[in-house]
GROMACS .gro file of C-alpha atoms in nm:
model
  470
    1MET     CA    1  -0.673  -3.099  -2.306
    2SER     CA    2  -0.877  -3.000  -2.614
    3THR     CA    3  -1.110  -3.220  -2.812
    4TRP     CA    4  -0.980  -3.343  -3.148
    5THR     CA    5  -1.193  -3.086  -3.334
    6GLU     CA    6  -1.061  -2.798  -3.124
    7PHE     CA    7  -0.702  -2.913  -3.172
    8TYR     CA    8  -0.731  -2.962  -3.548
    9ASN     CA    9  -0.909  -2.633  -3.612
   10GLN     CA   10  -0.646  -2.449  -3.410
   11VAL     CA   11  -0.343  -2.588  -3.599
   12ARG     CA   12  -0.483  -2.641  -3.949
   13ASP     CA   13  -0.374  -2.446  -4.252
   14PRO     CA   14  -0.672  -2.292  -4.440
   15ASN     CA   15  -0.593  -2.522  -4.734
   16TRP     CA   16  -0.619  -2.841  -4.527
   17PRO     CA   17  -0.930  -3.057  -4.569
   18ASP     CA   18  -1.190  -3.086  -4.296
   19CYS     CA   19  -1.139  -3.362  -4.040
   20GLU     CA   20  -1.420  -3.365  -3.786
   21ALA     CA   21  -1.335  -3.696  -3.618
   22GLU     CA   22  -1.003  -3.825  -3.487
   23SER     CA   23  -1.083  -4.161  -3.643
   24ASP     CA   24  -1.044  -3.992  -3.985
   25PHE     CA   25  -0.688  -3.876  -3.914
   26ASP     CA   26  -0.535  -4.162  -4.116
   27GLN     CA   27  -0.727  -4.040  -4.423
   28LEU     CA   28  -0.549  -3.703  -4.424
   29PRO     CA   29  -0.259  -3.655  -4.667
   30LYS     CA   30   0.068  -3.783  -4.528
   31SER     CA   31   0.226  -3.434  -4.524
   32ILE     CA   32  -0.054  -3.305  -4.298
   33ARG     CA   33  -0.033  -3.607  -4.068
   34LEU     CA   34   0.341  -3.556  -4.028
   35GLU     CA   35   0.298  -3.185  -3.956
   36CYS     CA   36   0.035  -3.255  -3.690
   37GLN     CA   37   0.267  -3.504  -3.523
   38ASN     CA   38   0.611  -3.348  -3.569
   39ARG     CA   39   0.527  -2.980  -3.541
   40PHE     CA   40   0.226  -2.974  -3.311
   41GLY     CA   41   0.301  -3.282  -3.100
   42TYR     CA   42  -0.015  -3.478  -3.181
   43VAL     CA   43  -0.006  -3.843  -3.075
   44PRO     CA   44  -0.249  -4.057  -3.281
   45GLY     CA   45  -0.532  -4.180  -3.062
   46SER     CA   46  -0.466  -3.934  -2.780
   47PHE     CA   47  -0.819  -3.786  -2.802
   48ARG     CA   48  -0.991  -4.125  -2.809
   49LYS     CA   49  -1.075  -4.111  -2.440
   50GLN     CA   50  -1.204  -3.754  -2.436
   51SER     CA   51  -1.529  -3.695  -2.250
   52LYS     CA   52  -1.850  -3.740  -2.449
   53LEU     CA   53  -1.961  -3.403  -2.313
   54VAL     CA   54  -1.914  -3.125  -2.567
   55ASN     CA   55  -1.687  -2.844  -2.452
   56LYS     CA   56  -1.896  -2.531  -2.416
   57ARG     CA   57  -1.822  -2.192  -2.271
   58PHE     CA   58  -1.942  -2.156  -1.913
   59PRO     CA   59  -2.300  -2.029  -1.961
   60ILE     CA   60  -2.316  -1.760  -1.689
   61HIS     CA   61  -2.185  -1.433  -1.829
   62THR     CA   62  -2.189  -1.180  -1.545
   63THR     CA   63  -1.870  -0.977  -1.495
   64THR     CA   64  -1.760  -1.182  -1.194
   65ALA     CA   65  -1.892  -1.530  -1.280
   66CYS     CA   66  -1.640  -1.807  -1.216
   67GLN     CA   67  -1.677  -2.159  -1.355
   68LEU     CA   68  -1.480  -2.300  -1.063
   69LYS     CA   69  -1.732  -2.176  -0.808
   70TRP     CA   70  -2.006  -2.385  -0.970
   71SER     CA   71  -1.814  -2.686  -1.103
   72TRP     CA   72  -1.515  -2.752  -0.878
   73SER     CA   73  -1.489  -2.875  -0.519
   74THR     CA   74  -1.174  -2.934  -0.319
   75VAL     CA   75  -1.189  -3.138   0.001
   76TYR     CA   76  -0.917  -3.118   0.267
   77LEU     CA   77  -0.950  -3.422   0.491
   78THR     CA   78  -0.675  -3.304   0.728
   79THR     CA   79  -0.878  -2.999   0.831
   80GLU     CA   80  -1.235  -3.100   0.735
   81LYS     CA   81  -1.262  -2.796   0.509
   82THR     CA   82  -1.350  -2.725   0.149
   83ALA     CA   83  -1.305  -2.462  -0.123
   84SER     CA   84  -1.387  -2.417  -0.491
   85CYS     CA   85  -1.050  -2.279  -0.594
   86HIS     CA   86  -0.693  -2.292  -0.466
   87ARG     CA   87  -0.707  -1.914  -0.420
   88THR     CA   88  -1.011  -1.881  -0.198
   89ASN     CA   89  -1.050  -1.921   0.176
   90HIS     CA   90  -1.111  -2.271   0.308
   91HIS     CA   91  -1.421  -2.321   0.520
   92ALA     CA   92  -1.576  -2.605   0.715
   93PHE     CA   93  -1.835  -2.838   0.565
   94ASP     CA   94  -2.091  -3.057   0.737
   95ILE     CA   95  -1.914  -3.390   0.783
   96ASP     CA   96  -2.239  -3.561   0.889
   97THR     CA   97  -2.397  -3.499   0.547
   98LEU     CA   98  -2.066  -3.472   0.360
   99ASN     CA   99  -2.202  -3.154   0.202
  100PHE     CA  100  -1.880  -3.009   0.062
  101HIS     CA  101  -2.010  -2.853  -0.260
  102ASN     CA  102  -2.327  -2.668  -0.162
  103THR     CA  103  -2.211  -2.510   0.161
  104PRO     CA  104  -2.374  -2.182   0.272
  105GLU     CA  105  -2.050  -1.998   0.188
  106LYS     CA  106  -2.031  -2.131  -0.168
  107ILE     CA  107  -2.399  -2.065  -0.232
  108GLN     CA  108  -2.359  -1.705  -0.111
  109ASP     CA  109  -2.059  -1.659  -0.341
  110ARG     CA  110  -2.257  -1.793  -0.639
  111GLU     CA  111  -2.547  -1.560  -0.557
  112ARG     CA  112  -2.315  -1.258  -0.550
  113MET     CA  113  -2.152  -1.362  -0.879
  114LEU     CA  114  -2.496  -1.388  -1.041
  115GLN     CA  115  -2.540  -1.020  -0.949
  116GLY     CA  116  -2.203  -0.927  -1.098
  117GLN     CA  117  -2.050  -0.880  -0.752
  118TRP     CA  118  -1.731  -1.031  -0.613
  119PRO     CA  119  -1.758  -1.260  -0.310
  120VAL     CA  120  -1.705  -1.075   0.016
  121THR     CA  121  -1.374  -1.253   0.084
  122GLY     CA  122  -1.148  -1.502  -0.088
  123CYS     CA  123  -1.137  -1.385  -0.450
  124GLU     CA  124  -0.890  -1.099  -0.404
  125TYR     CA  125  -0.621  -1.281  -0.605
  126CYS     CA  126  -0.824  -1.272  -0.927
  127GLN     CA  127  -0.951  -0.921  -0.855
  128ASP     CA  128  -0.591  -0.801  -0.823
  129ILE     CA  129  -0.470  -0.960  -1.147
  130GLU     CA  130  -0.772  -0.835  -1.340
  131ALA     CA  131  -0.719  -0.485  -1.201
  132ALA     CA  132  -0.361  -0.502  -1.331
  133GLY     CA  133  -0.488  -0.598  -1.677
  134GLY     CA  134  -0.391  -0.965  -1.656
  135ALA     CA  135  -0.577  -1.290  -1.720
  136SER     CA  136  -0.684  -1.428  -1.381
  137ASP     CA  137  -0.770  -1.785  -1.285
  138ARG     CA  138  -1.137  -1.686  -1.315
  139VAL     CA  139  -1.103  -1.555  -1.671
  140THR     CA  140  -0.876  -1.839  -1.785
  141ASN     CA  141  -1.113  -2.108  -1.660
  142LEU     CA  142  -1.421  -1.963  -1.829
  143ASP     CA  143  -1.305  -2.121  -2.155
  144PHE     CA  144  -1.089  -2.400  -2.014
  145PRO     CA  145  -1.185  -2.733  -2.175
  146GLY     CA  146  -1.261  -3.037  -1.966
  147ILE     CA  147  -1.433  -2.861  -1.677
  148HIS     CA  148  -1.800  -2.886  -1.765
  149ALA     CA  149  -2.086  -2.686  -1.619
  150PRO     CA  150  -2.312  -2.863  -1.369
  151PRO     CA  151  -2.616  -3.025  -1.533
  152GLU     CA  152  -2.852  -2.795  -1.339
  153LEU     CA  153  -2.735  -2.497  -1.548
  154THR     CA  154  -2.867  -2.653  -1.869
  155ASP     CA  155  -3.221  -2.543  -1.781
  156ASN     CA  156  -3.162  -2.286  -1.507
  157LEU     CA  157  -2.881  -2.031  -1.532
  158THR     CA  158  -2.960  -1.902  -1.182
  159ALA     CA  159  -2.914  -2.239  -1.008
  160THR     CA  160  -2.688  -2.214  -0.703
  161HIS     CA  161  -2.742  -2.565  -0.557
  162VAL     CA  162  -2.553  -2.768  -0.814
  163THR     CA  163  -2.366  -3.094  -0.879
  164PRO     CA  164  -1.986  -3.080  -0.894
  165ARG     CA  165  -1.813  -3.190  -1.213
  166MET     CA  166  -1.461  -3.181  -1.075
  167LEU     CA  167  -1.357  -3.319  -0.736
  168GLU     CA  168  -1.011  -3.303  -0.590
  169VAL     CA  169  -0.902  -3.442  -0.258
  170TYR     CA  170  -0.611  -3.367  -0.027
  171PHE     CA  171  -0.611  -3.696   0.160
  172ASP     CA  172  -0.326  -3.627   0.403
  173ASN     CA  173  -0.014  -3.413   0.444
  174THR     CA  174   0.238  -3.698   0.405
  175CYS     CA  175   0.512  -3.555   0.185
  176ASN     CA  176   0.883  -3.600   0.120
  177LEU     CA  177   0.952  -3.232   0.044
  178LYS     CA  178   0.918  -2.908   0.240
  179CYS     CA  179   0.893  -2.638  -0.027
  180LEU     CA  180   0.957  -2.283   0.089
  181TYR     CA  181   0.609  -2.161   0.001
  182CYS     CA  182   0.438  -2.464   0.157
  183GLY     CA  183   0.376  -2.552   0.521
  184PRO     CA  184   0.260  -2.822   0.765
  185HIS     CA  185  -0.095  -2.840   0.622
  186PHE     CA  186   0.047  -2.999   0.306
  187SER     CA  187   0.382  -3.137   0.419
  188SER     CA  188   0.457  -3.376   0.703
  189LEU     CA  189   0.827  -3.283   0.675
  190TRP     CA  190   0.734  -2.918   0.733
  191ASP     CA  191   0.528  -3.025   1.033
  192ALA     CA  192   0.814  -3.232   1.178
  193GLU     CA  193   1.063  -2.951   1.121
  194ASN     CA  194   0.841  -2.696   1.293
  195LYS     CA  195   0.795  -2.924   1.592
  196ARG     CA  196   1.169  -2.980   1.614
  197TYR     CA  197   1.258  -2.612   1.609
  198GLY     CA  198   0.945  -2.474   1.774
  199THR     CA  199   0.765  -2.151   1.697
  200PHE     CA  200   0.990  -1.891   1.535
  201GLN     CA  201   0.907  -1.522   1.546
  202ARG     CA  202   1.113  -1.224   1.441
  203GLY     CA  203   0.943  -0.892   1.383
  204ASN     CA  204   0.631  -0.960   1.177
  205LEU     CA  205   0.750  -1.306   1.064
  206LEU     CA  206   0.587  -1.600   1.242
  207ILE     CA  207   0.653  -1.970   1.176
  208SER     CA  208   0.424  -2.169   1.403
  209ASP     CA  209   0.428  -2.535   1.508
  210ALA     CA  210   0.059  -2.529   1.600
  211PHE     CA  211  -0.085  -2.738   1.315
  212VAL     CA  212  -0.321  -3.015   1.433
  213LYS     CA  213  -0.478  -3.266   1.193
  214SER     CA  214  -0.834  -3.390   1.217
  215THR     CA  215  -0.875  -3.715   1.407
  216ASN     CA  216  -1.154  -3.817   1.165
  217ILE     CA  217  -0.941  -3.856   0.851
  218GLU     CA  218  -0.989  -4.231   0.817
  219SER     CA  219  -1.366  -4.234   0.873
  220ASN     CA  220  -1.420  -3.928   0.649
  221LYS     CA  221  -1.207  -4.089   0.379
  222GLN     CA  222  -1.424  -4.400   0.376
  223ARG     CA  223  -1.739  -4.188   0.359
  224LEU     CA  224  -1.588  -3.990   0.073
  225PHE     CA  225  -1.516  -4.315  -0.113
  226GLU     CA  226  -1.884  -4.402  -0.072
  227TRP     CA  227  -1.979  -4.061  -0.214
  228ILE     CA  228  -1.756  -4.122  -0.517
  229LYS     CA  229  -1.914  -4.461  -0.579
  230ALA     CA  230  -2.259  -4.300  -0.577
  231ASN     CA  231  -2.172  -3.988  -0.777
  232SER     CA  232  -1.893  -4.077  -1.018
  233GLN     CA  233  -2.139  -4.065  -1.311
  234HIS     CA  234  -2.164  -3.686  -1.263
  235LEU     CA  235  -1.789  -3.627  -1.233
  236THR     CA  236  -1.561  -3.570  -1.530
  237VAL     CA  237  -1.238  -3.509  -1.336
  238PHE     CA  238  -1.099  -3.653  -1.012
  239ASN     CA  239  -0.775  -3.505  -0.878
  240ILE     CA  240  -0.556  -3.663  -0.611
  241LEU     CA  241  -0.323  -3.430  -0.424
  242GLY     CA  242  -0.126  -3.440  -0.103
  243GLY     CA  243   0.113  -3.411   0.052
  244GLU     CA  244   0.265  -3.632  -0.212
  245PRO     CA  245   0.038  -3.899  -0.365
  246LEU     CA  246   0.328  -4.128  -0.455
  247TYR     CA  247   0.407  -4.157  -0.082
  248GLN     CA  248   0.047  -4.202   0.032
  249PRO     CA  249  -0.154  -4.527   0.050
  250GLU     CA  250  -0.465  -4.337  -0.061
  251LEU     CA  251  -0.345  -4.332  -0.423
  252ASP     CA  252  -0.352  -4.711  -0.435
  253GLN     CA  253  -0.680  -4.717  -0.243
  254CYS     CA  254  -0.836  -4.495  -0.511
  255LEU     CA  255  -0.713  -4.733  -0.780
  256ASP     CA  256  -0.864  -5.020  -0.580
  257LEU     CA  257  -1.191  -4.825  -0.579
  258PHE     CA  258  -1.196  -4.778  -0.956
  259GLU     CA  259  -1.093  -5.137  -1.010
  260ALA     CA  260  -1.403  -5.253  -0.822
  261HIS     CA  261  -1.633  -4.967  -0.929
  262PRO     CA  262  -1.559  -4.856  -1.288
  263ALA     CA  263  -1.601  -4.489  -1.377
  264PRO     CA  264  -1.558  -4.494  -1.756
  265GLU     CA  265  -1.631  -4.121  -1.800
  266LEU     CA  266  -1.378  -4.009  -1.538
  267LYS     CA  267  -1.041  -3.849  -1.598
  268LEU     CA  268  -0.799  -3.927  -1.315
  269GLN     CA  269  -0.527  -3.674  -1.243
  270ILE     CA  270  -0.252  -3.679  -0.982
  271PHE     CA  271  -0.035  -3.387  -0.876
  272THR     CA  272   0.312  -3.507  -0.786
  273ASN     CA  273   0.658  -3.373  -0.705
  274LEU     CA  274   0.804  -3.678  -0.889
  275ASN     CA  275   1.079  -3.715  -0.629
  276ALA     CA  276   1.006  -4.084  -0.583
  277ARG     CA  277   1.178  -4.407  -0.692
  278LEU     CA  278   1.136  -4.483  -1.060
  279ASP     CA  279   0.997  -4.830  -0.994
  280ARG     CA  280   0.718  -4.676  -0.783
  281VAL     CA  281   0.627  -4.440  -1.067
  282GLN     CA  282   0.635  -4.723  -1.320
  283ALA     CA  283   0.416  -4.953  -1.110
  284MET     CA  284   0.156  -4.680  -1.063
  285VAL     CA  285   0.151  -4.594  -1.435
  286GLU     CA  286   0.117  -4.957  -1.541
  287ARG     CA  287  -0.175  -5.007  -1.304
  288VAL     CA  288  -0.361  -4.699  -1.432
  289LYS     CA  289  -0.298  -4.812  -1.791
  290ARG     CA  290  -0.473  -5.140  -1.716
  291LEU     CA  291  -0.774  -4.956  -1.570
  292ILE     CA  292  -0.804  -4.739  -1.882
  293ASP     CA  293  -0.768  -5.038  -2.115
  294LEU     CA  294  -1.052  -5.203  -1.924
  295ASP     CA  295  -1.266  -4.885  -1.953
  296HIS     CA  296  -1.266  -4.842  -1.576
  297LEU     CA  297  -1.129  -4.490  -1.629
  298ARG     CA  298  -1.144  -4.261  -1.930
  299GLU     CA  299  -0.814  -4.079  -1.921
  300PHE     CA  300  -0.505  -4.019  -1.709
  301GLU     CA  301  -0.326  -3.692  -1.650
  302ILE     CA  302  -0.014  -3.627  -1.446
  303THR     CA  303   0.071  -3.276  -1.332
  304ALA     CA  304   0.435  -3.274  -1.226
  305SER     CA  305   0.527  -2.981  -1.006
  306LEU     CA  306   0.845  -2.794  -1.098
  307ASP     CA  307   0.902  -2.420  -1.079
  308CYS     CA  308   1.239  -2.353  -1.238
  309TRP     CA  309   1.571  -2.530  -1.285
  310GLY     CA  310   1.907  -2.583  -1.120
  311ALA     CA  311   2.021  -2.499  -0.767
  312PRO     CA  312   1.740  -2.243  -0.710
  313GLN     CA  313   1.482  -2.518  -0.764
  314GLU     CA  314   1.649  -2.762  -0.527
  315TYR     CA  315   1.664  -2.485  -0.265
  316VAL     CA  316   1.300  -2.379  -0.306
  317ARG     CA  317   1.161  -2.736  -0.318
  318TYR     CA  318   1.404  -2.877  -0.059
  319PRO     CA  319   1.520  -3.154  -0.053
  320LEU     CA  320   1.431  -3.215  -0.418
  321ASP     CA  321   1.681  -3.412  -0.628
  322LEU     CA  322   1.651  -3.283  -0.984
  323THR     CA  323   1.832  -3.588  -1.121
  324VAL     CA  324   1.559  -3.813  -0.978
  325TRP     CA  325   1.287  -3.579  -1.104
  326GLU     CA  326   1.429  -3.570  -1.455
  327GLN     CA  327   1.468  -3.949  -1.474
  328ASN     CA  328   1.106  -3.998  -1.370
  329PHE     CA  329   0.979  -3.730  -1.604
  330GLU     CA  330   1.161  -3.869  -1.906
  331TYR     CA  331   0.999  -4.206  -1.835
  332LEU     CA  332   0.660  -4.032  -1.838
  333VAL     CA  333   0.749  -3.860  -2.167
  334SER     CA  334   0.787  -4.207  -2.316
  335GLN     CA  335   0.428  -4.292  -2.214
  336SER     CA  336   0.250  -4.102  -2.489
  337TRP     CA  337  -0.100  -4.205  -2.370
  338ILE     CA  338  -0.063  -3.994  -2.053
  339ASN     CA  339  -0.161  -3.627  -2.066
  340LEU     CA  340   0.151  -3.467  -1.924
  341ILE     CA  341   0.164  -3.125  -1.758
  342ILE     CA  342   0.428  -2.932  -1.569
  343ASN     CA  343   0.296  -2.674  -1.325
  344SER     CA  344   0.523  -2.398  -1.197
  345THR     CA  345   0.474  -2.175  -0.896
  346VAL     CA  346   0.625  -1.839  -0.986
  347THR     CA  347   0.794  -1.653  -0.700
  348PRO     CA  348   1.081  -1.403  -0.677
  349LEU     CA  349   1.307  -1.701  -0.605
  350THR     CA  350   1.207  -1.902  -0.914
  351VAL     CA  351   1.140  -1.651  -1.191
  352LYS     CA  352   1.505  -1.605  -1.291
  353THR     CA  353   1.556  -1.971  -1.385
  354LEU     CA  354   1.200  -2.032  -1.509
  355PRO     CA  355   1.332  -1.975  -1.865
  356ASP     CA  356   1.580  -2.261  -1.813
  357LEU     CA  357   1.291  -2.494  -1.731
  358LEU     CA  358   1.090  -2.370  -2.030
  359GLY     CA  359   1.385  -2.444  -2.256
  360LYS     CA  360   1.390  -2.805  -2.132
  361ILE     CA  361   1.014  -2.835  -2.179
  362ASN     CA  362   1.054  -2.726  -2.541
  363ILE     CA  363   1.313  -3.001  -2.589
  364TRP     CA  364   1.088  -3.266  -2.432
  365SER     CA  365   0.801  -3.139  -2.647
  366GLN     CA  366   0.992  -3.244  -2.958
  367HIS     CA  367   0.902  -3.602  -2.859
  368ARG     CA  368   0.540  -3.545  -2.752
  369LYS     CA  369   0.319  -3.262  -2.630
  370ILE     CA  370   0.407  -3.134  -2.282
  371TYR     CA  371   0.168  -2.875  -2.141
  372HIS     CA  372   0.295  -2.609  -1.905
  373TYR     CA  373   0.094  -2.394  -1.667
  374GLN     CA  374   0.199  -2.158  -1.393
  375ASN     CA  375   0.058  -1.979  -1.094
  376SER     CA  376   0.181  -1.743  -0.825
  377VAL     CA  377   0.151  -1.804  -0.453
  378ASN     CA  378  -0.146  -1.718  -0.236
  379THR     CA  379   0.057  -1.744   0.085
  380PRO     CA  380   0.299  -1.669   0.240
  381SER     CA  381   0.291  -1.297   0.166
  382TYR     CA  382   0.673  -1.278   0.157
  383MET     CA  383   0.666  -1.495  -0.158
  384PHE     CA  384   0.431  -1.263  -0.349
  385MET     CA  385   0.555  -1.189  -0.699
  386ASP     CA  386   0.513  -0.812  -0.665
  387MET     CA  387   0.702  -0.760  -0.337
  388PHE     CA  388   1.026  -0.634  -0.501
  389GLY     CA  389   0.854  -0.402  -0.745
  390ASP     CA  390   0.943  -0.385  -1.112
  391ILE     CA  391   1.275  -0.575  -1.118
  392PHE     CA  392   1.188  -0.896  -1.302
  393GLN     CA  393   1.066  -0.777  -1.641
  394GLN     CA  394   1.372  -0.903  -1.829
  395ASP     CA  395   1.326  -1.245  -1.668
  396PHE     CA  396   0.960  -1.252  -1.768
  397ALA     CA  397   1.050  -1.140  -2.120
  398ARG     CA  398   1.292  -1.432  -2.155
  399ALA     CA  399   1.028  -1.672  -2.027
  400LEU     CA  400   0.755  -1.539  -2.255
  401GLU     CA  401   0.979  -1.581  -2.560
  402LEU     CA  402   0.993  -1.954  -2.480
  403LYS     CA  403   0.619  -2.005  -2.428
  404PRO     CA  404   0.459  -2.165  -2.738
  405THR     CA  405   0.116  -2.064  -2.869
  406THR     CA  406   0.025  -2.341  -3.112
  407THR     CA  407  -0.278  -2.469  -2.917
  408PRO     CA  408  -0.558  -2.294  -2.723
  409GLU     CA  409  -0.412  -2.421  -2.394
  410GLU     CA  410  -0.067  -2.285  -2.477
  411THR     CA  411  -0.208  -1.945  -2.570
  412ALA     CA  412  -0.407  -1.932  -2.245
  413SER     CA  413  -0.100  -2.037  -2.046
  414ARG     CA  414   0.117  -1.768  -2.203
  415ASN     CA  415  -0.150  -1.505  -2.140
  416TYR     CA  416  -0.163  -1.613  -1.779
  417LEU     CA  417   0.213  -1.563  -1.744
  418VAL     CA  418   0.171  -1.219  -1.900
  419GLY     CA  419  -0.078  -1.147  -1.622
  420ILE     CA  420   0.169  -1.252  -1.353
  421ALA     CA  421   0.435  -1.031  -1.512
  422GLN     CA  422   0.195  -0.737  -1.512
  423GLN     CA  423   0.099  -0.808  -1.153
  424SER     CA  424   0.465  -0.819  -1.047
  425ALA     CA  425   0.529  -0.472  -1.186
  426HIS     CA  426   0.226  -0.271  -1.083
  427ARG     CA  427   0.340  -0.182  -0.729
  428GLY     CA  428   0.655  -0.055  -0.570
  429ALA     CA  429   0.875  -0.252  -0.333
  430ASN     CA  430   0.711  -0.374  -0.011
  431VAL     CA  431   0.988  -0.329   0.245
  432ALA     CA  432   0.801  -0.505   0.527
  433GLU     CA  433   0.761  -0.820   0.317
  434ILE     CA  434   1.122  -0.802   0.196
  435GLN     CA  435   1.229  -0.794   0.562
  436LYS     CA  436   1.018  -1.104   0.630
  437LEU     CA  437   1.172  -1.290   0.337
  438HIS     CA  438   1.521  -1.200   0.458
  439ASP     CA  439   1.449  -1.332   0.808
  440PHE     CA  440   1.274  -1.641   0.670
  441LEU     CA  441   1.565  -1.741   0.444
  442ASN     CA  442   1.812  -1.699   0.729
  443GLU     CA  443   1.598  -1.924   0.948
  444MET     CA  444   1.571  -2.187   0.670
  445ASP     CA  445   1.949  -2.187   0.626
  446HIS     CA  446   1.986  -2.236   1.001
  447ARG     CA  447   1.745  -2.530   1.000
  448ARG     CA  448   1.851  -2.699   0.677
  449GLY     CA  449   2.219  -2.624   0.635
  450THR     CA  450   2.155  -2.441   0.308
  451SER     CA  451   2.290  -2.104   0.190
  452TRP     CA  452   2.063  -1.854   0.020
  453PRO     CA  453   2.352  -1.612  -0.059
  454LYS     CA  454   2.525  -1.883  -0.266
  455THR     CA  455   2.204  -1.991  -0.437
  456PHE     CA  456   2.058  -1.644  -0.500
  457PRO     CA  457   2.353  -1.401  -0.522
  458TRP     CA  458   2.131  -1.135  -0.681
  459LEU     CA  459   1.934  -1.121  -0.355
  460ILE     CA  460   2.236  -0.988  -0.167
  461ASP     CA  461   2.220  -0.660  -0.363
  462GLU     CA  462   1.842  -0.641  -0.328
  463PHE     CA  463   1.853  -0.687   0.048
  464ASN     CA  464   2.138  -0.435   0.075
  465LYS     CA  465   1.908  -0.171  -0.074
  466TYR     CA  466   1.709  -0.194   0.248
  467ASN     CA  467   2.007  -0.231   0.484
  468LEU     CA  468   1.942  -0.604   0.525
  469THR     CA  469   2.283  -0.767   0.542
  470THR     CA  470   2.363  -1.137   0.516
   0.00000   0.00000   0.00000
């Protein structure tokens, strides 16, 4: 989310008066105030809790420099691994020292980026999109507000041992969904299903039941809580992921932590599938609101995961109930103090009804600002956006027509979708991956009692091109 100054300067007409502080909004002419609210979705007071740190462009300017590699750490307690991006390889960290941000692997990657080189492994996703002419995660996050450079870079632009600004934690894999592009690492339902049906292999497709969680989750969690108590003054963002946070006790344990140990400069964000009971969502929201009112937290952001709309979405994010999701989301829309985001994973199975979701977002945005971001999958390979070749350009064109560009975030989000569209079209069909997808969908229908031919009738013709019959 932008600062007030960034927002106002982006939307203002050249004839509007200056307004450097949000506290001066009420002094603007009524016509301008109404336009900010009704056209651009501004909610008075929504920037009040913005970080005191000034948004600045990431200060390292080599051709491969990535803000995430310096500022962001992800911790996976189920596997005792870490990463500095959702796209890169996970690697082990020293659990005795809890050194998850300055691991040898991350330091080596930072050193290579300082030389204008790509890391040896793990950054191929951004390399591929940039080679196709698109805006990668790396490029998008160079200017992304709210992720601030480590303090060490203020005086030393070659520092590689640095303090994280953004921490996100996958506490456990407890989850009530088993999305097609997910797996047992992040979904207990996936894990249970794999154990029930055993390892499945057909040709080059392998679905394994071999996932084993760390036995140290509880002790590592408590040590991580101690780290947060000691280091929260350096953090600007804390993300809670899963599994599904609304089904995990760790969400409430984190709120207990901030109730006892205030972190007034911290933005809390949860990533949720929103397929929970409404009263659970309401209770969580009311508790966070109290913490913010008490200055125990600075800001709250909810990223609700949804890829598209209708039957394709309920198939891909099985067993999602869109009616439940929509009821919960419309409650969140009514809570204007929450920064509200929808994040979509774009795959060949979701792109055709992504425009339907974007149309609904535009309707919700008439009430308050709803941000929308999207990404494409890292794994499995048979969900890659480019596997069918150049067959989705009309779908992307429809989606891009519905993407607004009235704020810096919206412009960046639209450009990112342009990059995915370019990526999807720059190779021919990958028959081996198409075969894997065909076998995978048949196996899912066998396990779950679903029917991909009814849900994705267009796929029948695509598979027939390669003599893959239903």
